[in-house]
PDB file of C-alpha atoms in Angstrom:
ATOM      1  CA  UNK A   1      96.851  87.714  67.895  1.00 90.00           C
ATOM      2  CA  UNK A   2      98.498  87.961  64.488  1.00 94.00           C
ATOM      3  CA  UNK A   3      96.968  85.220  62.379  1.00 96.00           C
ATOM      4  CA  UNK A   4      97.156  83.865  58.822  1.00 95.00           C
ATOM      5  CA  UNK A   5      94.280  81.941  57.252  1.00 94.00           C
ATOM      6  CA  UNK A   6      95.445  79.594  54.484  1.00 93.00           C
ATOM      7  CA  UNK A   7      93.321  77.604  52.064  1.00 89.00           C
ATOM      8  CA  UNK A   8      92.491  77.371  48.390  1.00 88.00           C
ATOM      9  CA  UNK A   9      90.264  79.995  46.745  1.00 83.00           C
ATOM     10  CA  UNK A  10      86.688  79.326  47.872  1.00 82.00           C
ATOM     11  CA  UNK A  11      87.678  77.374  50.995  1.00 89.00           C
ATOM     12  CA  UNK A  12      85.807  79.820  53.229  1.00 87.00           C
ATOM     13  CA  UNK A  13      88.671  81.955  54.513  1.00 88.00           C
ATOM     14  CA  UNK A  14      86.728  85.195  54.147  1.00 84.00           C
ATOM     15  CA  UNK A  15      83.732  83.935  56.109  1.00 87.00           C
ATOM     16  CA  UNK A  16      85.869  82.574  58.943  1.00 93.00           C
ATOM     17  CA  UNK A  17      88.003  85.709  59.006  1.00 92.00           C
ATOM     18  CA  UNK A  18      84.857  87.799  59.489  1.00 90.00           C
ATOM     19  CA  UNK A  19      83.797  85.684  62.477  1.00 92.00           C
ATOM     20  CA  UNK A  20      87.260  85.838  64.051  1.00 94.00           C
ATOM     21  CA  UNK A  21      87.564  89.571  63.493  1.00 94.00           C
ATOM     22  CA  UNK A  22      84.387  90.244  65.476  1.00 93.00           C
ATOM     23  CA  UNK A  23      85.246  87.836  68.290  1.00 91.00           C
ATOM     24  CA  UNK A  24      88.894  88.819  68.691  1.00 92.00           C
ATOM     25  CA  UNK A  25      88.428  92.532  68.022  1.00 93.00           C
ATOM     26  CA  UNK A  26      91.124  92.680  65.339  1.00 95.00           C
ATOM     27  CA  UNK A  27      90.829  93.658  61.650  1.00 94.00           C
ATOM     28  CA  UNK A  28      90.869  91.310  58.687  1.00 92.00           C
ATOM     29  CA  UNK A  29      93.297  92.252  55.954  1.00 87.00           C
ATOM     30  CA  UNK A  30      91.975  90.723  52.740  1.00 84.00           C
ATOM     31  CA  UNK A  31      94.211  91.462  49.798  1.00 79.00           C
ATOM     32  CA  UNK A  32      91.483  90.185  47.471  1.00 75.00           C
ATOM     33  CA  UNK A  33      89.030  92.818  48.703  1.00 76.00           C
ATOM     34  CA  UNK A  34      91.656  95.543  48.609  1.00 75.00           C
ATOM     35  CA  UNK A  35      92.633  94.647  45.056  1.00 78.00           C
ATOM     36  CA  UNK A  36      89.013  94.424  43.846  1.00 76.00           C
ATOM     37  CA  UNK A  37      88.341  97.883  45.303  1.00 73.00           C
ATOM     38  CA  UNK A  38      91.422  99.212  43.510  1.00 76.00           C
ATOM     39  CA  UNK A  39      90.208  97.637  40.255  1.00 80.00           C
ATOM     40  CA  UNK A  40      86.752  99.162  40.675  1.00 81.00           C
ATOM     41  CA  UNK A  41      88.296 102.590  41.302  1.00 80.00           C
ATOM     42  CA  UNK A  42      90.673 102.231  38.365  1.00 82.00           C
ATOM     43  CA  UNK A  43      93.816 102.910  40.402  1.00 79.00           C
ATOM     44  CA  UNK A  44      97.264 102.069  38.964  1.00 78.00           C
ATOM     45  CA  UNK A  45      97.542  99.120  41.377  1.00 73.00           C
ATOM     46  CA  UNK A  46      94.089  97.932  40.360  1.00 78.00           C
ATOM     47  CA  UNK A  47      94.799  98.127  36.644  1.00 82.00           C
ATOM     48  CA  UNK A  48      98.083  96.286  37.119  1.00 79.00           C
ATOM     49  CA  UNK A  49      96.427  93.534  39.127  1.00 80.00           C
ATOM     50  CA  UNK A  50      93.331  93.107  36.938  1.00 84.00           C
ATOM     51  CA  UNK A  51      95.000  91.325  34.037  1.00 81.00           C
ATOM     52  CA  UNK A  52      96.550  88.759  36.397  1.00 82.00           C
ATOM     53  CA  UNK A  53      93.347  88.134  38.408  1.00 77.00           C
ATOM     54  CA  UNK A  54      91.164  87.736  35.300  1.00 80.00           C
ATOM     55  CA  UNK A  55      93.456  84.955  34.071  1.00 81.00           C
ATOM     56  CA  UNK A  56      93.544  83.177  37.424  1.00 79.00           C
ATOM     57  CA  UNK A  57      97.174  84.116  38.013  1.00 80.00           C
ATOM     58  CA  UNK A  58      98.739  85.478  41.176  1.00 73.00           C
ATOM     59  CA  UNK A  59      99.222  89.209  41.494  1.00 79.00           C
ATOM     60  CA  UNK A  60     102.974  90.056  41.579  1.00 83.00           C
ATOM     61  CA  UNK A  61     104.577  89.833  45.006  1.00 83.00           C
ATOM     62  CA  UNK A  62     105.756  93.447  45.089  1.00 79.00           C
ATOM     63  CA  UNK A  63     102.147  94.655  44.748  1.00 77.00           C
ATOM     64  CA  UNK A  64     100.866  92.360  47.496  1.00 79.00           C
ATOM     65  CA  UNK A  65     103.681  93.037  49.971  1.00 81.00           C
ATOM     66  CA  UNK A  66     103.303  96.786  49.540  1.00 76.00           C
ATOM     67  CA  UNK A  67      99.582  96.599  50.269  1.00 75.00           C
ATOM     68  CA  UNK A  68     100.061  94.476  53.405  1.00 80.00           C
ATOM     69  CA  UNK A  69     103.005  96.437  54.784  1.00 80.00           C
ATOM     70  CA  UNK A  70     101.018  99.680  54.543  1.00 76.00           C
ATOM     71  CA  UNK A  71      97.881  98.146  56.048  1.00 81.00           C
ATOM     72  CA  UNK A  72      99.430  96.532  59.148  1.00 85.00           C
ATOM     73  CA  UNK A  73     101.100  99.840  60.047  1.00 82.00           C
ATOM     74  CA  UNK A  74      97.720 101.439  60.810  1.00 83.00           C
ATOM     75  CA  UNK A  75      96.531 102.017  64.375  1.00 93.00           C
ATOM     76  CA  UNK A  76      93.745  99.416  64.264  1.00 91.00           C
ATOM     77  CA  UNK A  77      96.358  96.653  63.833  1.00 91.00           C
ATOM     78  CA  UNK A  78      98.204  97.357  67.084  1.00 91.00           C
ATOM     79  CA  UNK A  79      96.438  94.492  68.900  1.00 92.00           C
ATOM     80  CA  UNK A  80      96.732  92.104  65.981  1.00 94.00           C
ATOM     81  CA  UNK A  81      95.245  91.261  62.611  1.00 95.00           C
ATOM     82  CA  UNK A  82      94.083  88.442  60.375  1.00 95.00           C
ATOM     83  CA  UNK A  83      95.721  87.998  56.980  1.00 93.00           C
ATOM     84  CA  UNK A  84      93.315  86.504  54.416  1.00 87.00           C
ATOM     85  CA  UNK A  85      94.766  85.704  50.990  1.00 80.00           C
ATOM     86  CA  UNK A  86      98.374  86.499  51.814  1.00 87.00           C
ATOM     87  CA  UNK A  87     101.023  85.135  51.820  1.00 90.00           C
ATOM     88  CA  UNK A  88     100.467  82.867  48.823  1.00 82.00           C
ATOM     89  CA  UNK A  89     104.079  81.995  48.073  1.00 86.00           C
ATOM     90  CA  UNK A  90     107.218  81.205  50.061  1.00 90.00           C
ATOM     91  CA  UNK A  91     108.753  84.411  48.742  1.00 89.00           C
ATOM     92  CA  UNK A  92     105.822  86.431  50.097  1.00 90.00           C
ATOM     93  CA  UNK A  93     106.092  84.706  53.482  1.00 93.00           C
ATOM     94  CA  UNK A  94     109.793  85.479  53.715  1.00 92.00           C
ATOM     95  CA  UNK A  95     109.265  89.059  52.557  1.00 90.00           C
ATOM     96  CA  UNK A  96     106.554  89.599  55.176  1.00 90.00           C
ATOM     97  CA  UNK A  97     108.977  88.345  57.812  1.00 88.00           C
ATOM     98  CA  UNK A  98     111.734  90.583  56.446  1.00 87.00           C
ATOM     99  CA  UNK A  99     109.473  93.629  56.645  1.00 81.00           C
ATOM    100  CA  UNK A 100     108.570  92.813  60.258  1.00 82.00           C
ATOM    101  CA  UNK A 101     105.027  91.559  59.639  1.00 86.00           C
ATOM    102  CA  UNK A 102     104.876  89.207  62.630  1.00 85.00           C
ATOM    103  CA  UNK A 103     102.729  86.043  62.680  1.00 93.00           C
ATOM    104  CA  UNK A 104     101.671  84.088  65.781  1.00 94.00           C
ATOM    105  CA  UNK A 105      99.605  81.244  64.299  1.00 96.00           C
ATOM    106  CA  UNK A 106      98.580  79.873  60.889  1.00 96.00           C
ATOM    107  CA  UNK A 107      95.345  77.984  60.180  1.00 96.00           C
ATOM    108  CA  UNK A 108      94.876  76.083  56.924  1.00 95.00           C
ATOM    109  CA  UNK A 109      91.300  75.234  55.886  1.00 95.00           C
ATOM    110  CA  UNK A 110      91.473  71.910  53.991  1.00 94.00           C
ATOM    111  CA  UNK A 111      88.977  71.217  51.188  1.00 93.00           C
ATOM    112  CA  UNK A 112      88.829  69.037  48.034  1.00 93.00           C
ATOM    113  CA  UNK A 113      89.145  70.751  44.638  1.00 94.00           C
ATOM    114  CA  UNK A 114      85.789  69.408  43.394  1.00 92.00           C
ATOM    115  CA  UNK A 115      83.961  71.007  46.319  1.00 92.00           C
ATOM    116  CA  UNK A 116      85.788  74.297  45.786  1.00 91.00           C
ATOM    117  CA  UNK A 117      84.943  74.383  42.070  1.00 92.00           C
ATOM    118  CA  UNK A 118      81.246  73.831  42.805  1.00 89.00           C
ATOM    119  CA  UNK A 119      81.308  76.600  45.400  1.00 86.00           C
ATOM    120  CA  UNK A 120      83.068  79.177  43.245  1.00 88.00           C
ATOM    121  CA  UNK A 121      81.340  78.598  39.916  1.00 92.00           C
ATOM    122  CA  UNK A 122      78.006  78.891  41.745  1.00 93.00           C
ATOM    123  CA  UNK A 123      78.793  82.306  43.213  1.00 91.00           C
ATOM    124  CA  UNK A 124      76.941  85.373  41.982  1.00 94.00           C
ATOM    125  CA  UNK A 125      77.656  89.001  42.889  1.00 94.00           C
ATOM    126  CA  UNK A 126      75.316  91.985  42.672  1.00 94.00           C
ATOM    127  CA  UNK A 127      76.460  94.421  39.983  1.00 94.00           C
ATOM    128  CA  UNK A 128      75.011  97.267  42.032  1.00 94.00           C
ATOM    129  CA  UNK A 129      75.698  96.848  45.766  1.00 93.00           C
ATOM    130  CA  UNK A 130      78.197  93.964  45.702  1.00 89.00           C
ATOM    131  CA  UNK A 131      76.088  91.552  47.800  1.00 91.00           C
ATOM    132  CA  UNK A 132      77.126  87.910  47.352  1.00 89.00           C
ATOM    133  CA  UNK A 133      74.880  84.927  46.564  1.00 93.00           C
ATOM    134  CA  UNK A 134      75.231  81.265  45.591  1.00 91.00           C
ATOM    135  CA  UNK A 135      72.879  79.482  43.208  1.00 93.00           C
ATOM    136  CA  UNK A 136      72.483  76.555  45.643  1.00 88.00           C
ATOM    137  CA  UNK A 137      73.682  77.563  49.102  1.00 83.00           C
ATOM    138  CA  UNK A 138      72.311  81.118  49.165  1.00 89.00           C
ATOM    139  CA  UNK A 139      70.128  81.830  46.101  1.00 95.00           C
ATOM    140  CA  UNK A 140      68.325  85.157  45.553  1.00 96.00           C
ATOM    141  CA  UNK A 141      64.521  85.259  45.822  1.00 96.00           C
ATOM    142  CA  UNK A 142      64.301  86.056  42.111  1.00 96.00           C
ATOM    143  CA  UNK A 143      66.783  84.272  39.854  1.00 95.00           C
ATOM    144  CA  UNK A 144      69.541  86.615  38.708  1.00 95.00           C
ATOM    145  CA  UNK A 145      68.301  89.613  40.727  1.00 97.00           C
ATOM    146  CA  UNK A 146      69.699  91.054  43.968  1.00 96.00           C
ATOM    147  CA  UNK A 147      67.303  90.883  46.928  1.00 96.00           C
ATOM    148  CA  UNK A 148      68.608  94.145  48.378  1.00 95.00           C
ATOM    149  CA  UNK A 149      68.796  96.574  45.464  1.00 96.00           C
ATOM    150  CA  UNK A 150      67.228  94.817  42.469  1.00 96.00           C
ATOM    151  CA  UNK A 151      70.343  94.982  40.294  1.00 96.00           C
ATOM    152  CA  UNK A 152      71.397  92.074  38.045  1.00 97.00           C
ATOM    153  CA  UNK A 153      73.679  89.405  39.511  1.00 97.00           C
ATOM    154  CA  UNK A 154      76.892  88.637  37.650  1.00 96.00           C
ATOM    155  CA  UNK A 155      79.637  85.996  37.649  1.00 93.00           C
ATOM    156  CA  UNK A 156      82.986  87.517  38.558  1.00 88.00           C
ATOM    157  CA  UNK A 157      85.637  86.830  35.889  1.00 86.00           C
ATOM    158  CA  UNK A 158      87.729  84.903  38.421  1.00 84.00           C
ATOM    159  CA  UNK A 159      84.753  82.618  39.259  1.00 89.00           C
ATOM    160  CA  UNK A 160      84.245  80.998  35.849  1.00 89.00           C
ATOM    161  CA  UNK A 161      85.137  77.276  35.685  1.00 90.00           C
ATOM    162  CA  UNK A 162      88.280  77.613  33.561  1.00 91.00           C
ATOM    163  CA  UNK A 163      89.703  80.365  35.761  1.00 91.00           C
ATOM    164  CA  UNK A 164      88.834  78.467  38.958  1.00 91.00           C
ATOM    165  CA  UNK A 165      90.787  75.439  37.732  1.00 92.00           C
ATOM    166  CA  UNK A 166      93.726  77.660  36.814  1.00 92.00           C
ATOM    167  CA  UNK A 167      93.658  79.265  40.265  1.00 88.00           C
ATOM    168  CA  UNK A 168      93.594  75.858  41.959  1.00 92.00           C
ATOM    169  CA  UNK A 169      96.530  74.668  39.859  1.00 92.00           C
ATOM    170  CA  UNK A 170      98.516  77.743  40.898  1.00 87.00           C
ATOM    171  CA  UNK A 171      97.522  77.177  44.515  1.00 86.00           C
ATOM    172  CA  UNK A 172      98.731  73.584  44.563  1.00 87.00           C
ATOM    173  CA  UNK A 173     101.935  74.451  42.755  1.00 85.00           C
ATOM    174  CA  UNK A 174     102.965  77.400  44.892  1.00 81.00           C
ATOM    175  CA  UNK A 175     100.826  78.136  47.938  1.00 80.00           C
ATOM    176  CA  UNK A 176     100.730  74.685  49.530  1.00 81.00           C
ATOM    177  CA  UNK A 177     104.478  74.936  50.104  1.00 87.00           C
ATOM    178  CA  UNK A 178     103.593  77.442  52.795  1.00 91.00           C
ATOM    179  CA  UNK A 179     102.179  74.685  54.974  1.00 91.00           C
ATOM    180  CA  UNK A 180     105.580  73.072  55.226  1.00 91.00           C
ATOM    181  CA  UNK A 181     107.209  76.431  55.900  1.00 93.00           C
ATOM    182  CA  UNK A 182     104.903  77.289  58.794  1.00 95.00           C
ATOM    183  CA  UNK A 183     104.823  73.715  60.084  1.00 95.00           C
ATOM    184  CA  UNK A 184     108.602  73.888  60.459  1.00 94.00           C
ATOM    185  CA  UNK A 185     108.106  77.052  62.522  1.00 94.00           C
ATOM    186  CA  UNK A 186     105.595  75.227  64.756  1.00 95.00           C
ATOM    187  CA  UNK A 187     102.769  77.600  63.817  1.00 95.00           C
ATOM    188  CA  UNK A 188     100.557  75.522  61.489  1.00 96.00           C
ATOM    189  CA  UNK A 189      97.116  74.136  62.413  1.00 96.00           C
ATOM    190  CA  UNK A 190      94.934  72.139  59.970  1.00 96.00           C
ATOM    191  CA  UNK A 191      91.123  72.394  60.021  1.00 97.00           C
ATOM    192  CA  UNK A 192      88.753  70.377  57.825  1.00 96.00           C
ATOM    193  CA  UNK A 193      86.585  72.636  55.656  1.00 93.00           C
ATOM    194  CA  UNK A 194      84.004  70.046  54.512  1.00 91.00           C
ATOM    195  CA  UNK A 195      81.910  70.692  57.612  1.00 90.00           C
ATOM    196  CA  UNK A 196      79.158  73.226  58.230  1.00 89.00           C
ATOM    197  CA  UNK A 197      80.395  76.788  58.673  1.00 89.00           C
ATOM    198  CA  UNK A 198      79.740  76.754  62.438  1.00 93.00           C
ATOM    199  CA  UNK A 199      81.661  73.500  62.852  1.00 94.00           C
ATOM    200  CA  UNK A 200      84.636  74.848  60.908  1.00 95.00           C
ATOM    201  CA  UNK A 201      84.614  77.939  63.089  1.00 95.00           C
ATOM    202  CA  UNK A 202      84.470  75.883  66.268  1.00 95.00           C
ATOM    203  CA  UNK A 203      87.457  73.842  65.132  1.00 96.00           C
ATOM    204  CA  UNK A 204      89.441  76.971  64.260  1.00 96.00           C
ATOM    205  CA  UNK A 205      88.847  78.423  67.719  1.00 95.00           C
ATOM    206  CA  UNK A 206      89.920  75.134  69.302  1.00 95.00           C
ATOM    207  CA  UNK A 207      93.053  75.022  67.156  1.00 95.00           C
ATOM    208  CA  UNK A 208      93.920  78.560  68.239  1.00 93.00           C
ATOM    209  CA  UNK A 209      93.194  77.819  71.893  1.00 90.00           C
ATOM    210  CA  UNK A 210      90.570  80.558  71.995  1.00 85.00           C
ATOM    211  CA  UNK A 211      87.406  80.379  74.072  1.00 74.00           C
ATOM    212  CA  UNK A 212      84.648  82.933  73.480  1.00 62.00           C
TER     213      UNK A 212
END
């Protein structure tokens, strides 16, 4: 299965993609993770992307498409893959199609902006090992300190309130058009993201017609 997960930043795409990857035996291609790794390593792609991400803006299409095209050509994608965080624009969707990146189904996780802002501004990331926490949903045992390695927890630049609002504005302006695009192709399924994680996952599986 070649699947796209759509949804605003913080809607839970990464968590659901991880579940689906294990159950379906196909890799998750998260452009966000790939870009953050490139930024950490100081690669040319990472440096180019960093200024856009820190301001809550979308990374240029040519950078994203190049990353995805290279990734889906690897052997572990022969049986399928899950795209998380791409496409974000109609242009990206059309470019993926032009480059032969096939898609079977598209799931959009629907969630109100206020809920997303609370989720994202409450996230904390370990400065040492990268483990993720949330001040309410998944707090560390000691405030501000990673349970695993003892390093300080930080707020990612793209998780501060101002940047979150900017990212949501960009999402509504550009990315939501994708729902119409894929609906016209008969590939779009909507799933409500206000539920518990397990319930969202159950609904995604039902929408995909998958039983595990």
